[in-house]
Coordinates of C-alpha atoms in Angstrom, one line a residue:
M33 CA 36.7 -21.6 -48.0
K34 CA 33.7 -22.6 -50.1
K35 CA 34.3 -23.7 -53.6
N36 CA 33.4 -21.3 -56.3
L37 CA 30.6 -22.8 -58.5
A38 CA 31.4 -20.4 -61.3
L39 CA 34.7 -22.1 -61.8
L40 CA 33.2 -25.5 -62.2
S41 CA 32.4 -27.0 -65.6
M42 CA 28.7 -26.7 -66.4
G43 CA 28.7 -30.4 -67.0
A44 CA 30.4 -31.4 -63.8
V45 CA 29.3 -34.5 -62.1
L46 CA 29.2 -32.7 -58.8
F47 CA 25.6 -31.8 -59.4
A48 CA 24.5 -34.9 -61.3
C49 CA 21.2 -36.3 -60.0
Q50 CA 21.2 -39.8 -58.7
P51 CA 18.7 -42.3 -60.1
G52 CA 15.3 -41.3 -58.9
E53 CA 16.3 -37.7 -58.2
K54 CA 16.1 -36.2 -61.7
A55 CA 13.0 -34.1 -62.4
S56 CA 10.9 -34.5 -65.5
K57 CA 8.0 -32.5 -66.7
S58 CA 5.6 -35.3 -66.0
Q59 CA 6.4 -35.1 -62.3
I60 CA 4.8 -31.7 -62.0
S61 CA 1.2 -32.1 -63.0
E62 CA -0.3 -29.4 -65.1
E63 CA -3.8 -30.4 -63.9
S64 CA -2.6 -30.0 -60.2
L65 CA -1.2 -26.5 -61.1
K66 CA -4.6 -25.6 -62.6
D67 CA -6.5 -26.9 -59.6
H68 CA -4.3 -25.0 -57.1
I69 CA -4.8 -21.8 -59.0
E70 CA -8.5 -22.2 -59.4
V71 CA -8.9 -22.7 -55.7
L72 CA -6.5 -20.1 -54.4
S73 CA -7.7 -17.4 -56.8
S74 CA -11.4 -18.2 -56.4
D75 CA -13.8 -15.6 -55.0
D76 CA -14.3 -18.0 -52.0
F77 CA -10.7 -17.1 -50.9
Q78 CA -11.6 -13.4 -51.0
G79 CA -8.3 -12.2 -52.4
R80 CA -6.2 -13.9 -49.7
K81 CA -5.5 -10.8 -47.6
P82 CA -4.0 -11.3 -44.2
F83 CA -6.4 -10.9 -41.2
T84 CA -9.4 -12.0 -43.2
E85 CA -11.3 -15.2 -43.7
G86 CA -9.3 -15.5 -46.9
E87 CA -6.1 -15.9 -44.9
I88 CA -7.6 -18.7 -42.8
K89 CA -8.7 -20.6 -45.9
T90 CA -5.4 -20.1 -47.6
V91 CA -3.2 -21.2 -44.7
N92 CA -5.4 -24.2 -44.1
Y93 CA -5.2 -25.1 -47.8
L94 CA -1.4 -24.9 -47.8
V95 CA -1.0 -26.9 -44.6
D96 CA -3.4 -29.6 -45.9
Q97 CA -1.5 -29.9 -49.2
F98 CA 1.9 -30.2 -47.4
K99 CA 0.5 -32.8 -45.1
S100 CA -1.1 -34.8 -48.0
Y101 CA 2.3 -34.9 -49.7
G102 CA 4.0 -36.2 -46.6
L103 CA 6.1 -33.2 -45.9
E104 CA 7.3 -32.6 -42.3
P105 CA 6.3 -29.5 -40.4
G106 CA 9.0 -26.8 -40.9
N107 CA 8.8 -25.0 -37.5
G108 CA 9.4 -27.7 -34.9
D109 CA 6.1 -29.6 -34.8
S110 CA 4.2 -26.7 -36.5
Y111 CA 3.5 -26.0 -40.2
T112 CA 3.2 -22.2 -39.5
Q113 CA 5.3 -19.3 -38.2
E114 CA 3.4 -16.5 -36.5
V115 CA 4.0 -13.1 -38.0
P116 CA 2.9 -10.2 -35.7
L117 CA 1.3 -7.5 -37.8
V118 CA -0.5 -4.3 -37.2
E119 CA -3.2 -3.2 -39.7
L120 CA -3.6 0.5 -40.1
T121 CA -6.5 1.8 -42.1
A122 CA -5.4 5.2 -43.2
M123 CA -8.1 7.9 -43.7
P124 CA -6.3 11.0 -45.0
S125 CA -8.1 14.3 -45.3
E126 CA -9.8 15.0 -48.6
T127 CA -7.3 17.6 -49.5
M128 CA -3.7 18.4 -49.0
T129 CA -3.1 22.2 -48.8
I130 CA 0.1 23.7 -50.0
E131 CA 0.6 27.4 -49.2
G132 CA 3.4 29.9 -49.6
N133 CA 4.8 32.6 -51.9
G134 CA 1.4 34.1 -51.9
Q135 CA 0.1 31.0 -53.6
K136 CA -2.3 28.2 -52.6
V137 CA -2.5 24.7 -54.1
E138 CA -5.1 22.2 -53.1
L139 CA -4.5 18.5 -54.0
S140 CA -7.3 16.0 -54.0
V141 CA -6.9 12.6 -52.2
L142 CA -6.4 9.6 -54.6
D143 CA -6.5 11.8 -57.7
D144 CA -3.4 13.9 -56.8
F145 CA -2.0 12.3 -53.7
V146 CA -2.0 9.4 -51.3
A147 CA -1.0 9.8 -47.7
Y148 CA -0.6 7.4 -44.7
T149 CA 1.5 6.8 -41.7
E150 CA 3.4 3.9 -40.2
R151 CA 3.0 5.3 -36.8
V152 CA 0.6 3.3 -34.6
V153 CA -1.4 6.3 -33.6
E154 CA -5.1 7.2 -34.1
K155 CA -4.2 10.6 -35.7
T156 CA -1.2 12.4 -37.1
S157 CA -0.7 15.3 -39.4
L158 CA 1.6 17.8 -41.2
D159 CA 0.8 21.3 -40.0
A160 CA 2.2 23.9 -42.3
S161 CA 5.3 21.7 -42.7
E162 CA 8.0 23.3 -44.8
L163 CA 8.6 21.5 -48.1
V164 CA 12.1 20.8 -49.1
F165 CA 13.1 19.4 -52.5
A166 CA 15.8 16.7 -51.9
G167 CA 16.3 15.4 -55.4
Y168 CA 16.3 11.6 -55.3
G169 CA 16.5 11.5 -51.5
V170 CA 19.7 9.4 -51.6
V171 CA 22.6 9.1 -49.3
A172 CA 25.1 6.7 -50.9
P173 CA 28.7 7.0 -49.6
E174 CA 30.0 4.4 -52.1
Y175 CA 28.9 6.7 -54.9
G176 CA 30.0 9.9 -53.2
W177 CA 26.3 11.0 -53.2
N178 CA 24.4 12.8 -50.5
D179 CA 21.1 14.6 -51.3
Y180 CA 20.7 15.6 -47.7
E181 CA 24.1 17.2 -47.4
G182 CA 24.0 20.3 -45.1
L183 CA 20.3 20.0 -44.6
D184 CA 18.3 19.8 -41.4
V185 CA 14.9 18.4 -42.2
K186 CA 13.6 17.9 -38.7
G187 CA 10.0 19.0 -38.7
K188 CA 10.0 19.5 -42.5
T189 CA 8.6 17.4 -45.4
V190 CA 11.0 16.2 -48.1
V191 CA 9.8 16.0 -51.7
V192 CA 11.8 13.4 -53.6
L193 CA 11.9 11.6 -57.0
V194 CA 11.3 8.0 -57.6
N195 CA 14.2 5.7 -58.8
D196 CA 17.8 6.8 -58.5
P197 CA 20.1 9.3 -60.2
G198 CA 21.5 6.7 -62.6
F199 CA 18.1 6.2 -64.3
A200 CA 17.8 7.9 -67.7
S201 CA 21.3 9.4 -67.3
G202 CA 22.7 7.5 -70.3
D203 CA 25.7 6.5 -68.2
S204 CA 25.9 2.8 -67.2
T205 CA 28.6 3.6 -64.7
F206 CA 26.6 6.3 -62.9
F207 CA 25.1 4.3 -60.0
K208 CA 24.0 1.3 -62.1
G209 CA 22.6 3.3 -65.1
E210 CA 19.2 1.9 -66.1
T211 CA 19.4 -0.8 -63.5
M212 CA 17.7 0.4 -60.3
T213 CA 19.7 0.2 -57.1
Y214 CA 18.1 -0.2 -53.7
Y215 CA 18.4 3.6 -53.5
G216 CA 15.7 3.9 -56.1
R217 CA 13.1 1.9 -54.2
W218 CA 10.3 3.8 -52.5
T219 CA 10.9 1.9 -49.3
Y220 CA 14.5 3.3 -49.2
K221 CA 13.1 6.9 -49.7
Y222 CA 11.0 6.5 -46.6
E223 CA 13.7 4.8 -44.6
E224 CA 16.2 7.6 -45.4
A225 CA 13.7 10.3 -44.6
A226 CA 13.1 8.7 -41.2
R227 CA 16.9 8.5 -40.6
Q228 CA 17.1 12.2 -41.4
G229 CA 14.3 13.0 -38.9
A230 CA 11.8 14.4 -41.5
A231 CA 8.2 15.0 -40.5
G232 CA 7.0 13.8 -43.9
C233 CA 8.2 12.4 -47.2
L234 CA 6.3 12.8 -50.5
I235 CA 7.5 10.8 -53.5
I236 CA 6.8 12.2 -57.0
H237 CA 5.3 9.5 -59.1
E238 CA 6.1 9.0 -62.7
T239 CA 5.1 5.8 -64.5
V240 CA 8.4 5.0 -66.4
P241 CA 10.9 5.4 -63.5
A242 CA 8.5 3.9 -61.0
G243 CA 7.6 0.9 -63.2
Y244 CA 3.9 1.1 -62.6
P245 CA 1.1 3.6 -63.3
W246 CA -0.6 5.9 -60.7
L247 CA -3.5 3.5 -60.4
V248 CA -1.2 1.0 -58.7
V249 CA -0.1 3.6 -56.2
R250 CA -3.7 4.7 -55.6
N251 CA -4.9 1.1 -55.0
S252 CA -1.9 0.0 -53.0
W253 CA -1.8 3.0 -50.6
S254 CA -5.5 3.4 -49.9
G255 CA -7.5 1.6 -47.2
A256 CA -6.0 -0.9 -44.8
S257 CA -2.3 -1.6 -44.9
L258 CA -0.2 -4.0 -42.9
Y259 CA 3.1 -3.5 -41.1
L260 CA 5.3 -5.6 -38.9
D261 CA 4.3 -4.9 -35.3
Q262 CA 7.7 -3.8 -33.9
S263 CA 7.0 -1.9 -30.7
G264 CA 9.8 0.6 -29.9
D265 CA 11.1 0.6 -33.4
N266 CA 13.0 3.6 -34.8
Y267 CA 11.6 7.0 -35.6
Q268 CA 8.9 7.2 -38.2
P269 CA 7.8 10.4 -40.0
N270 CA 4.3 11.7 -39.3
V271 CA 3.1 11.3 -42.9
L272 CA 4.4 9.4 -45.9
G273 CA 2.9 9.6 -49.3
W274 CA 3.0 10.0 -53.0
I275 CA 2.0 12.9 -55.3
T276 CA 1.4 12.7 -59.0
R277 CA 3.8 14.4 -61.5
D278 CA 1.1 17.0 -62.3
A279 CA 0.6 17.8 -58.7
A280 CA 4.4 18.2 -58.3
I281 CA 4.5 20.6 -61.2
K282 CA 1.7 22.7 -59.7
I283 CA 3.7 22.9 -56.5
F284 CA 6.9 23.8 -58.3
E285 CA 5.1 26.5 -60.3
A286 CA 3.5 28.0 -57.2
S287 CA 6.9 28.0 -55.5
G288 CA 8.4 30.3 -58.1
K289 CA 11.5 28.2 -58.4
D290 CA 13.0 27.2 -61.7
M291 CA 12.0 23.6 -61.7
K292 CA 11.5 22.9 -65.4
N293 CA 14.3 20.4 -65.5
Y294 CA 13.9 19.1 -62.0
A295 CA 15.0 15.5 -62.9
E296 CA 18.1 16.6 -64.8
M297 CA 18.9 19.0 -62.0
S298 CA 18.7 16.2 -59.4
R299 CA 21.2 14.0 -61.4
S300 CA 23.9 16.7 -61.3
A301 CA 26.8 16.2 -59.0
E302 CA 26.4 19.9 -58.1
F303 CA 22.8 19.4 -56.9
K304 CA 22.0 20.8 -53.4
P305 CA 18.7 20.4 -51.6
F306 CA 16.6 23.6 -51.1
S307 CA 13.4 24.8 -49.6
L308 CA 10.5 25.3 -51.9
E309 CA 9.3 28.0 -49.5
M310 CA 5.9 26.3 -49.5
N311 CA 4.2 24.6 -46.5
A312 CA 2.1 21.4 -46.6
S313 CA -0.9 20.5 -44.4
V314 CA -2.7 17.2 -44.3
T315 CA -4.2 15.0 -41.6
V316 CA -4.2 11.2 -41.4
Q317 CA -6.5 9.3 -39.1
N318 CA -6.0 5.6 -38.4
E319 CA -8.1 2.6 -37.5
I320 CA -5.7 0.2 -35.6
K321 CA -5.9 -3.5 -35.5
K322 CA -3.2 -5.8 -34.2
D323 CA -3.2 -9.5 -35.0
Q324 CA -1.1 -12.4 -36.0
S325 CA -0.7 -13.6 -39.6
Q326 CA 1.0 -16.8 -40.7
N327 CA 3.9 -17.9 -42.8
V328 CA 3.4 -21.6 -43.8
I329 CA 6.5 -23.8 -43.7
A330 CA 7.3 -27.5 -44.4
K331 CA 10.4 -29.5 -45.2
I332 CA 12.0 -32.6 -46.6
T333 CA 14.9 -33.5 -44.2
G334 CA 18.2 -34.0 -46.0
T335 CA 19.7 -37.5 -45.9
E336 CA 23.3 -36.5 -45.5
R337 CA 23.5 -32.8 -44.5
P338 CA 20.2 -32.1 -42.8
D339 CA 21.5 -28.9 -41.1
E340 CA 22.1 -27.2 -44.5
Y341 CA 19.0 -25.7 -46.2
V342 CA 17.7 -24.9 -49.6
I343 CA 14.6 -22.7 -49.2
Y344 CA 11.9 -22.3 -51.8
S345 CA 9.6 -19.3 -51.2
A346 CA 6.4 -17.9 -52.7
H347 CA 4.0 -15.4 -51.2
W348 CA 0.4 -16.6 -50.7
D349 CA -1.2 -13.3 -50.1
H350 CA -2.9 -10.7 -52.3
L351 CA -5.0 -7.5 -51.8
G352 CA -8.3 -8.9 -50.6
I353 CA -11.5 -7.1 -51.1
G354 CA -11.0 -3.4 -52.2
Q355 CA -12.1 -0.6 -54.4
E356 CA -14.6 -1.8 -57.0
I357 CA -13.3 -1.7 -60.6
D358 CA -15.5 -2.6 -63.5
G359 CA -18.1 -4.1 -61.2
D360 CA -15.7 -6.4 -59.3
S361 CA -14.1 -5.8 -55.9
I362 CA -12.3 -9.1 -55.1
Y363 CA -8.6 -8.8 -56.0
N364 CA -8.2 -12.5 -56.8
G365 CA -4.4 -12.5 -57.5
A366 CA -4.3 -15.4 -59.9
H367 CA -1.0 -14.5 -61.5
D368 CA 0.1 -12.6 -58.4
N369 CA 0.7 -14.9 -56.7
A370 CA -1.5 -18.0 -56.9
S371 CA 0.8 -19.0 -59.8
G372 CA 4.0 -19.0 -57.8
T373 CA 2.3 -20.7 -54.8
A374 CA 0.9 -23.4 -57.1
T375 CA 4.3 -23.9 -58.6
M376 CA 5.9 -24.2 -55.2
L377 CA 3.3 -26.8 -54.3
G378 CA 4.0 -28.7 -57.5
I379 CA 7.7 -28.8 -56.7
A380 CA 7.0 -30.0 -53.2
E381 CA 4.7 -32.8 -54.4
A382 CA 7.2 -33.9 -57.0
M383 CA 10.1 -34.0 -54.6
T384 CA 8.2 -36.1 -52.1
N385 CA 7.5 -38.6 -54.9
M386 CA 11.1 -39.2 -55.7
S387 CA 12.6 -42.5 -54.6
K388 CA 15.8 -40.8 -53.4
K389 CA 15.5 -37.8 -51.2
P390 CA 17.9 -34.8 -51.4
K391 CA 21.1 -34.7 -49.3
R392 CA 20.4 -31.3 -47.9
T393 CA 17.1 -30.3 -46.3
V394 CA 14.7 -28.6 -48.7
V395 CA 12.3 -26.1 -47.1
F396 CA 9.0 -24.8 -48.6
L397 CA 8.0 -21.4 -47.3
G398 CA 4.7 -19.7 -48.1
V399 CA 5.0 -16.2 -46.8
T400 CA 2.4 -13.6 -45.9
A401 CA 2.0 -9.9 -46.5
E402 CA 4.3 -9.6 -49.5
E403 CA 1.9 -7.1 -51.0
Q404 CA 2.3 -4.8 -48.0
G405 CA 6.1 -4.6 -48.2
L406 CA 7.6 -8.1 -48.1
L407 CA 6.6 -8.4 -44.5
G408 CA 6.3 -12.2 -44.1
S409 CA 9.7 -12.8 -45.6
K410 CA 11.1 -9.8 -43.6
H411 CA 9.9 -11.3 -40.4
Y412 CA 11.3 -14.7 -41.3
A413 CA 14.7 -13.1 -42.2
Q414 CA 14.7 -11.3 -38.8
N415 CA 13.5 -14.4 -37.0
P416 CA 14.9 -17.3 -39.0
I417 CA 13.8 -20.8 -38.3
Y418 CA 17.0 -21.9 -40.1
A419 CA 20.1 -19.8 -39.6
P420 CA 21.1 -17.7 -42.6
A421 CA 24.7 -19.0 -42.3
Q422 CA 23.3 -22.6 -42.8
S423 CA 20.9 -21.6 -45.5
V424 CA 22.6 -22.4 -48.8
A425 CA 20.2 -20.8 -51.3
N426 CA 16.7 -19.2 -51.7
I427 CA 14.6 -19.9 -54.9
N428 CA 11.7 -17.5 -55.1
M429 CA 8.6 -17.8 -57.2
D430 CA 6.4 -14.8 -57.8
G431 CA 4.3 -14.5 -60.9
I432 CA 4.9 -17.7 -63.0
T433 CA 3.6 -17.1 -66.5
A434 CA 0.6 -19.2 -67.6
W435 CA 0.7 -18.3 -71.3
G436 CA 2.6 -21.4 -72.5
P437 CA 6.2 -22.6 -72.7
M438 CA 8.9 -19.9 -73.0
K439 CA 12.2 -20.0 -74.7
D440 CA 13.7 -17.7 -72.2
L441 CA 14.5 -17.9 -68.5
T442 CA 14.5 -14.3 -67.4
V443 CA 16.7 -13.7 -64.4
V444 CA 15.8 -10.7 -62.3
G445 CA 18.9 -9.3 -60.8
Y446 CA 21.1 -11.0 -63.4
G447 CA 24.8 -10.9 -62.4
Q448 CA 24.1 -11.2 -58.7
S449 CA 24.7 -14.8 -57.7
E450 CA 26.1 -18.1 -59.0
L451 CA 22.6 -19.6 -58.8
E452 CA 22.0 -18.2 -62.2
D453 CA 24.9 -20.2 -63.6
I454 CA 23.2 -23.4 -62.4
A455 CA 19.9 -22.2 -63.8
E456 CA 21.5 -21.6 -67.2
E457 CA 22.8 -25.2 -67.2
V458 CA 19.3 -26.5 -66.6
A459 CA 17.7 -24.1 -69.1
T460 CA 20.1 -25.1 -71.8
K461 CA 19.1 -28.8 -71.3
Q462 CA 15.5 -27.6 -71.9
G463 CA 16.4 -25.9 -75.1
R464 CA 16.1 -22.5 -73.5
Y465 CA 18.3 -19.4 -73.0
I466 CA 19.1 -17.1 -70.0
L467 CA 17.9 -13.5 -70.4
A468 CA 18.8 -10.7 -68.1
D469 CA 15.8 -8.7 -66.9
P470 CA 15.0 -6.6 -70.0
D471 CA 13.6 -3.8 -67.8
P472 CA 16.1 -3.4 -64.9
G473 CA 15.1 0.2 -64.2
K474 CA 11.9 -1.0 -62.6
G475 CA 13.8 -2.5 -59.7
Y476 CA 12.0 -5.9 -59.7
F477 CA 15.0 -7.4 -57.8
F478 CA 13.8 -5.4 -54.7
R479 CA 10.1 -6.1 -55.2
S480 CA 9.7 -9.7 -54.1
D481 CA 10.5 -11.9 -51.2
H482 CA 14.0 -13.1 -52.3
F483 CA 15.2 -9.6 -51.5
Q484 CA 14.7 -10.2 -47.8
F485 CA 16.9 -13.4 -48.0
A486 CA 19.5 -11.4 -50.0
K487 CA 19.6 -8.7 -47.3
V488 CA 20.8 -11.3 -44.7
G489 CA 23.3 -12.7 -47.2
I490 CA 21.6 -15.8 -48.6
P491 CA 22.1 -16.2 -52.3
A492 CA 18.8 -15.9 -54.0
L493 CA 17.3 -16.7 -57.4
Y494 CA 14.2 -15.0 -58.9
A495 CA 13.7 -16.3 -62.4
S496 CA 10.9 -17.5 -64.8
G497 CA 10.0 -17.5 -68.4
G498 CA 8.1 -14.5 -69.6
Y499 CA 9.7 -12.9 -72.7
E500 CA 9.6 -15.2 -75.8
H501 CA 7.0 -17.9 -76.4
M502 CA 8.4 -21.2 -77.8
T503 CA 6.2 -21.0 -80.9
K504 CA 4.4 -17.6 -80.8
G505 CA 7.4 -15.4 -80.3
V506 CA 8.2 -12.2 -78.4
G507 CA 5.2 -10.2 -79.7
Y508 CA 2.6 -12.6 -78.4
V509 CA 4.1 -12.5 -74.9
D510 CA 4.6 -8.7 -75.0
S511 CA 0.9 -8.1 -75.9
L512 CA -0.2 -10.3 -73.0
N513 CA 2.2 -8.6 -70.6
Q514 CA 0.9 -5.1 -71.6
V515 CA -2.7 -6.2 -71.0
Y516 CA -1.7 -7.6 -67.6
L517 CA 0.2 -4.5 -66.5
T518 CA -2.3 -2.0 -67.7
S519 CA -5.6 -3.7 -66.9
Q520 CA -5.0 -6.6 -64.5
Y521 CA -2.0 -6.0 -62.2
H522 CA -3.3 -5.2 -58.6
R523 CA -6.8 -5.2 -59.9
P524 CA -9.8 -7.5 -59.5
Q525 CA -9.2 -8.5 -63.1
D526 CA -6.1 -10.6 -62.1
E527 CA -8.2 -13.8 -62.5
Y528 CA -7.7 -17.2 -63.9
N529 CA -8.7 -17.0 -67.6
P530 CA -9.3 -20.4 -69.2
N531 CA -9.4 -18.7 -72.7
Y532 CA -5.6 -18.3 -72.8
W533 CA -4.1 -19.7 -69.6
T534 CA -2.2 -22.9 -70.1
F535 CA 0.0 -24.8 -67.6
D536 CA 2.6 -26.5 -69.8
G537 CA 4.9 -23.5 -69.5
M538 CA 4.3 -23.2 -65.7
A539 CA 5.2 -26.9 -65.4
L540 CA 8.4 -26.3 -67.5
D541 CA 9.5 -23.5 -65.2
G542 CA 8.6 -25.6 -62.2
V543 CA 10.8 -28.4 -63.4
L544 CA 13.7 -26.0 -64.1
L545 CA 13.5 -24.4 -60.6
M546 CA 13.2 -27.9 -59.1
E547 CA 16.3 -29.1 -60.9
V548 CA 18.2 -26.0 -59.7
G549 CA 17.2 -26.8 -56.1
L550 CA 18.1 -30.5 -56.5
K551 CA 21.5 -29.6 -57.9
V552 CA 22.2 -27.4 -54.9
A553 CA 20.7 -29.8 -52.4
N554 CA 22.8 -32.7 -53.7
S555 CA 26.1 -30.7 -53.8
E556 CA 28.7 -30.2 -51.2
D557 CA 29.4 -26.7 -52.5
W558 CA 27.7 -23.4 -51.7
P559 CA 26.7 -20.9 -54.4
E560 CA 28.1 -17.5 -53.8
W561 CA 27.3 -13.9 -54.6
K562 CA 29.3 -12.6 -57.5
E563 CA 31.9 -9.8 -57.4
G564 CA 30.2 -6.4 -57.3
S565 CA 27.1 -7.7 -55.6
E566 CA 26.1 -5.5 -52.6
F567 CA 25.2 -8.7 -50.7
K568 CA 28.6 -10.5 -51.0
A569 CA 30.1 -8.9 -47.9
I570 CA 27.0 -9.7 -45.9
R571 CA 27.3 -13.4 -46.8
E572 CA 31.1 -13.5 -46.1
N573 CA 30.6 -11.9 -42.7
S574 CA 27.8 -14.3 -41.8
M575 CA 30.0 -17.3 -42.7
N576 CA 33.0 -16.2 -40.6

């Protein structure tokens, strides 16, 4: 039985670094971080979208950096892992028509709805498909909840709410209250609709429970999208999509149903799904392109336990060239996620410069297609180079703040794993404090690559500073966060800005995450999932 790290003294010598192993801020060069971000987020890299010239340049850059540091190839004699993807460029009809009850509602593409398909076909459609309101679209036996109970949706289209029933309920024991569960993620909604055999699934967008505005939906679900190429995979609905709240209200009003309190209705234990007695019609045409993308992987072989692995991850991709906004069409992705990729490179370089190498093998994994649904990490988790049972921990970097040093270390998914206890020890030494994600309702724990590691049982840490500036306080950071979320996130405006970007805070976070990795890599013990984590049983089963 593995030792429980939570029972160990925070000052235990178990994790003490040997001479030459301890990280210091000077070991992660702020100038190198700046250089990496300037290169990766430059127009020359075209927004780093898979299947483009931008991918080729990015992969070559990462491989060249790893080689220059002296890192070993991480996949046999190769620095890459092929990820088979299919690119579907969805072209939905200009309108979605909703008819029934003597009423007709016409929705406009992009303004009122987005629609696509994950079926690898040139054309698919909903043809007068009956609309069924299925609340949150959740089947959760552990909560005694089934929004599909008694319902046959084969050939029908389900209309569901974003997030889960616990959100805005005011009850922290109902699901997880304001903290989103996996049942609240849009990916789950589509997965469950597919399991139910639905012909279509439309998610009602609302900014607060979704965690992002409609513009993000519009940008992310228009044009070309990537999926893992898994021939013979399970059933997929004909059409998947989102509709705005205003569009949903138009449909509800046309249906003649009493839907004024549709969210509250859906949170009731008495809720039962029902037909809206309206039919939806829309067509989606696809351009299909199959190709290989690349995860980039390198390692430092452990000196004593080389067959046990600590995995750092960061996604290298962004959205490429897309819809023009304010005269710019290159989605550079400086914060998302040139910052995380640069930090991973900084840690890799610093570790190779240490005189004493870690006892466990340390792996550096740059994954592809995170923006298209965590696809690179999903492929790695399904086709691991290093077995999950031998993988001790994952430390993920996605969006490392470049606005200066932070007092906080915000842990997304706080309470999940013992890695956060190790991170707290390091943060305390830096004069910082641990902060649980202040906005857990947005489900950030399910929105980056660490989640794919968690799904196969590997304890994962996703943490960085981003709440309280060391000298400028909370308000300063909040103002920059609001600017980023409202005018830069998933837009061409996510660019390196020398007017207020600094790299001392990024280096500080890099050192912290490096220290956490070193403590785990030089220990004989294995961090575990905490009681109540949905991933604990997966880990225990994989270790038996």
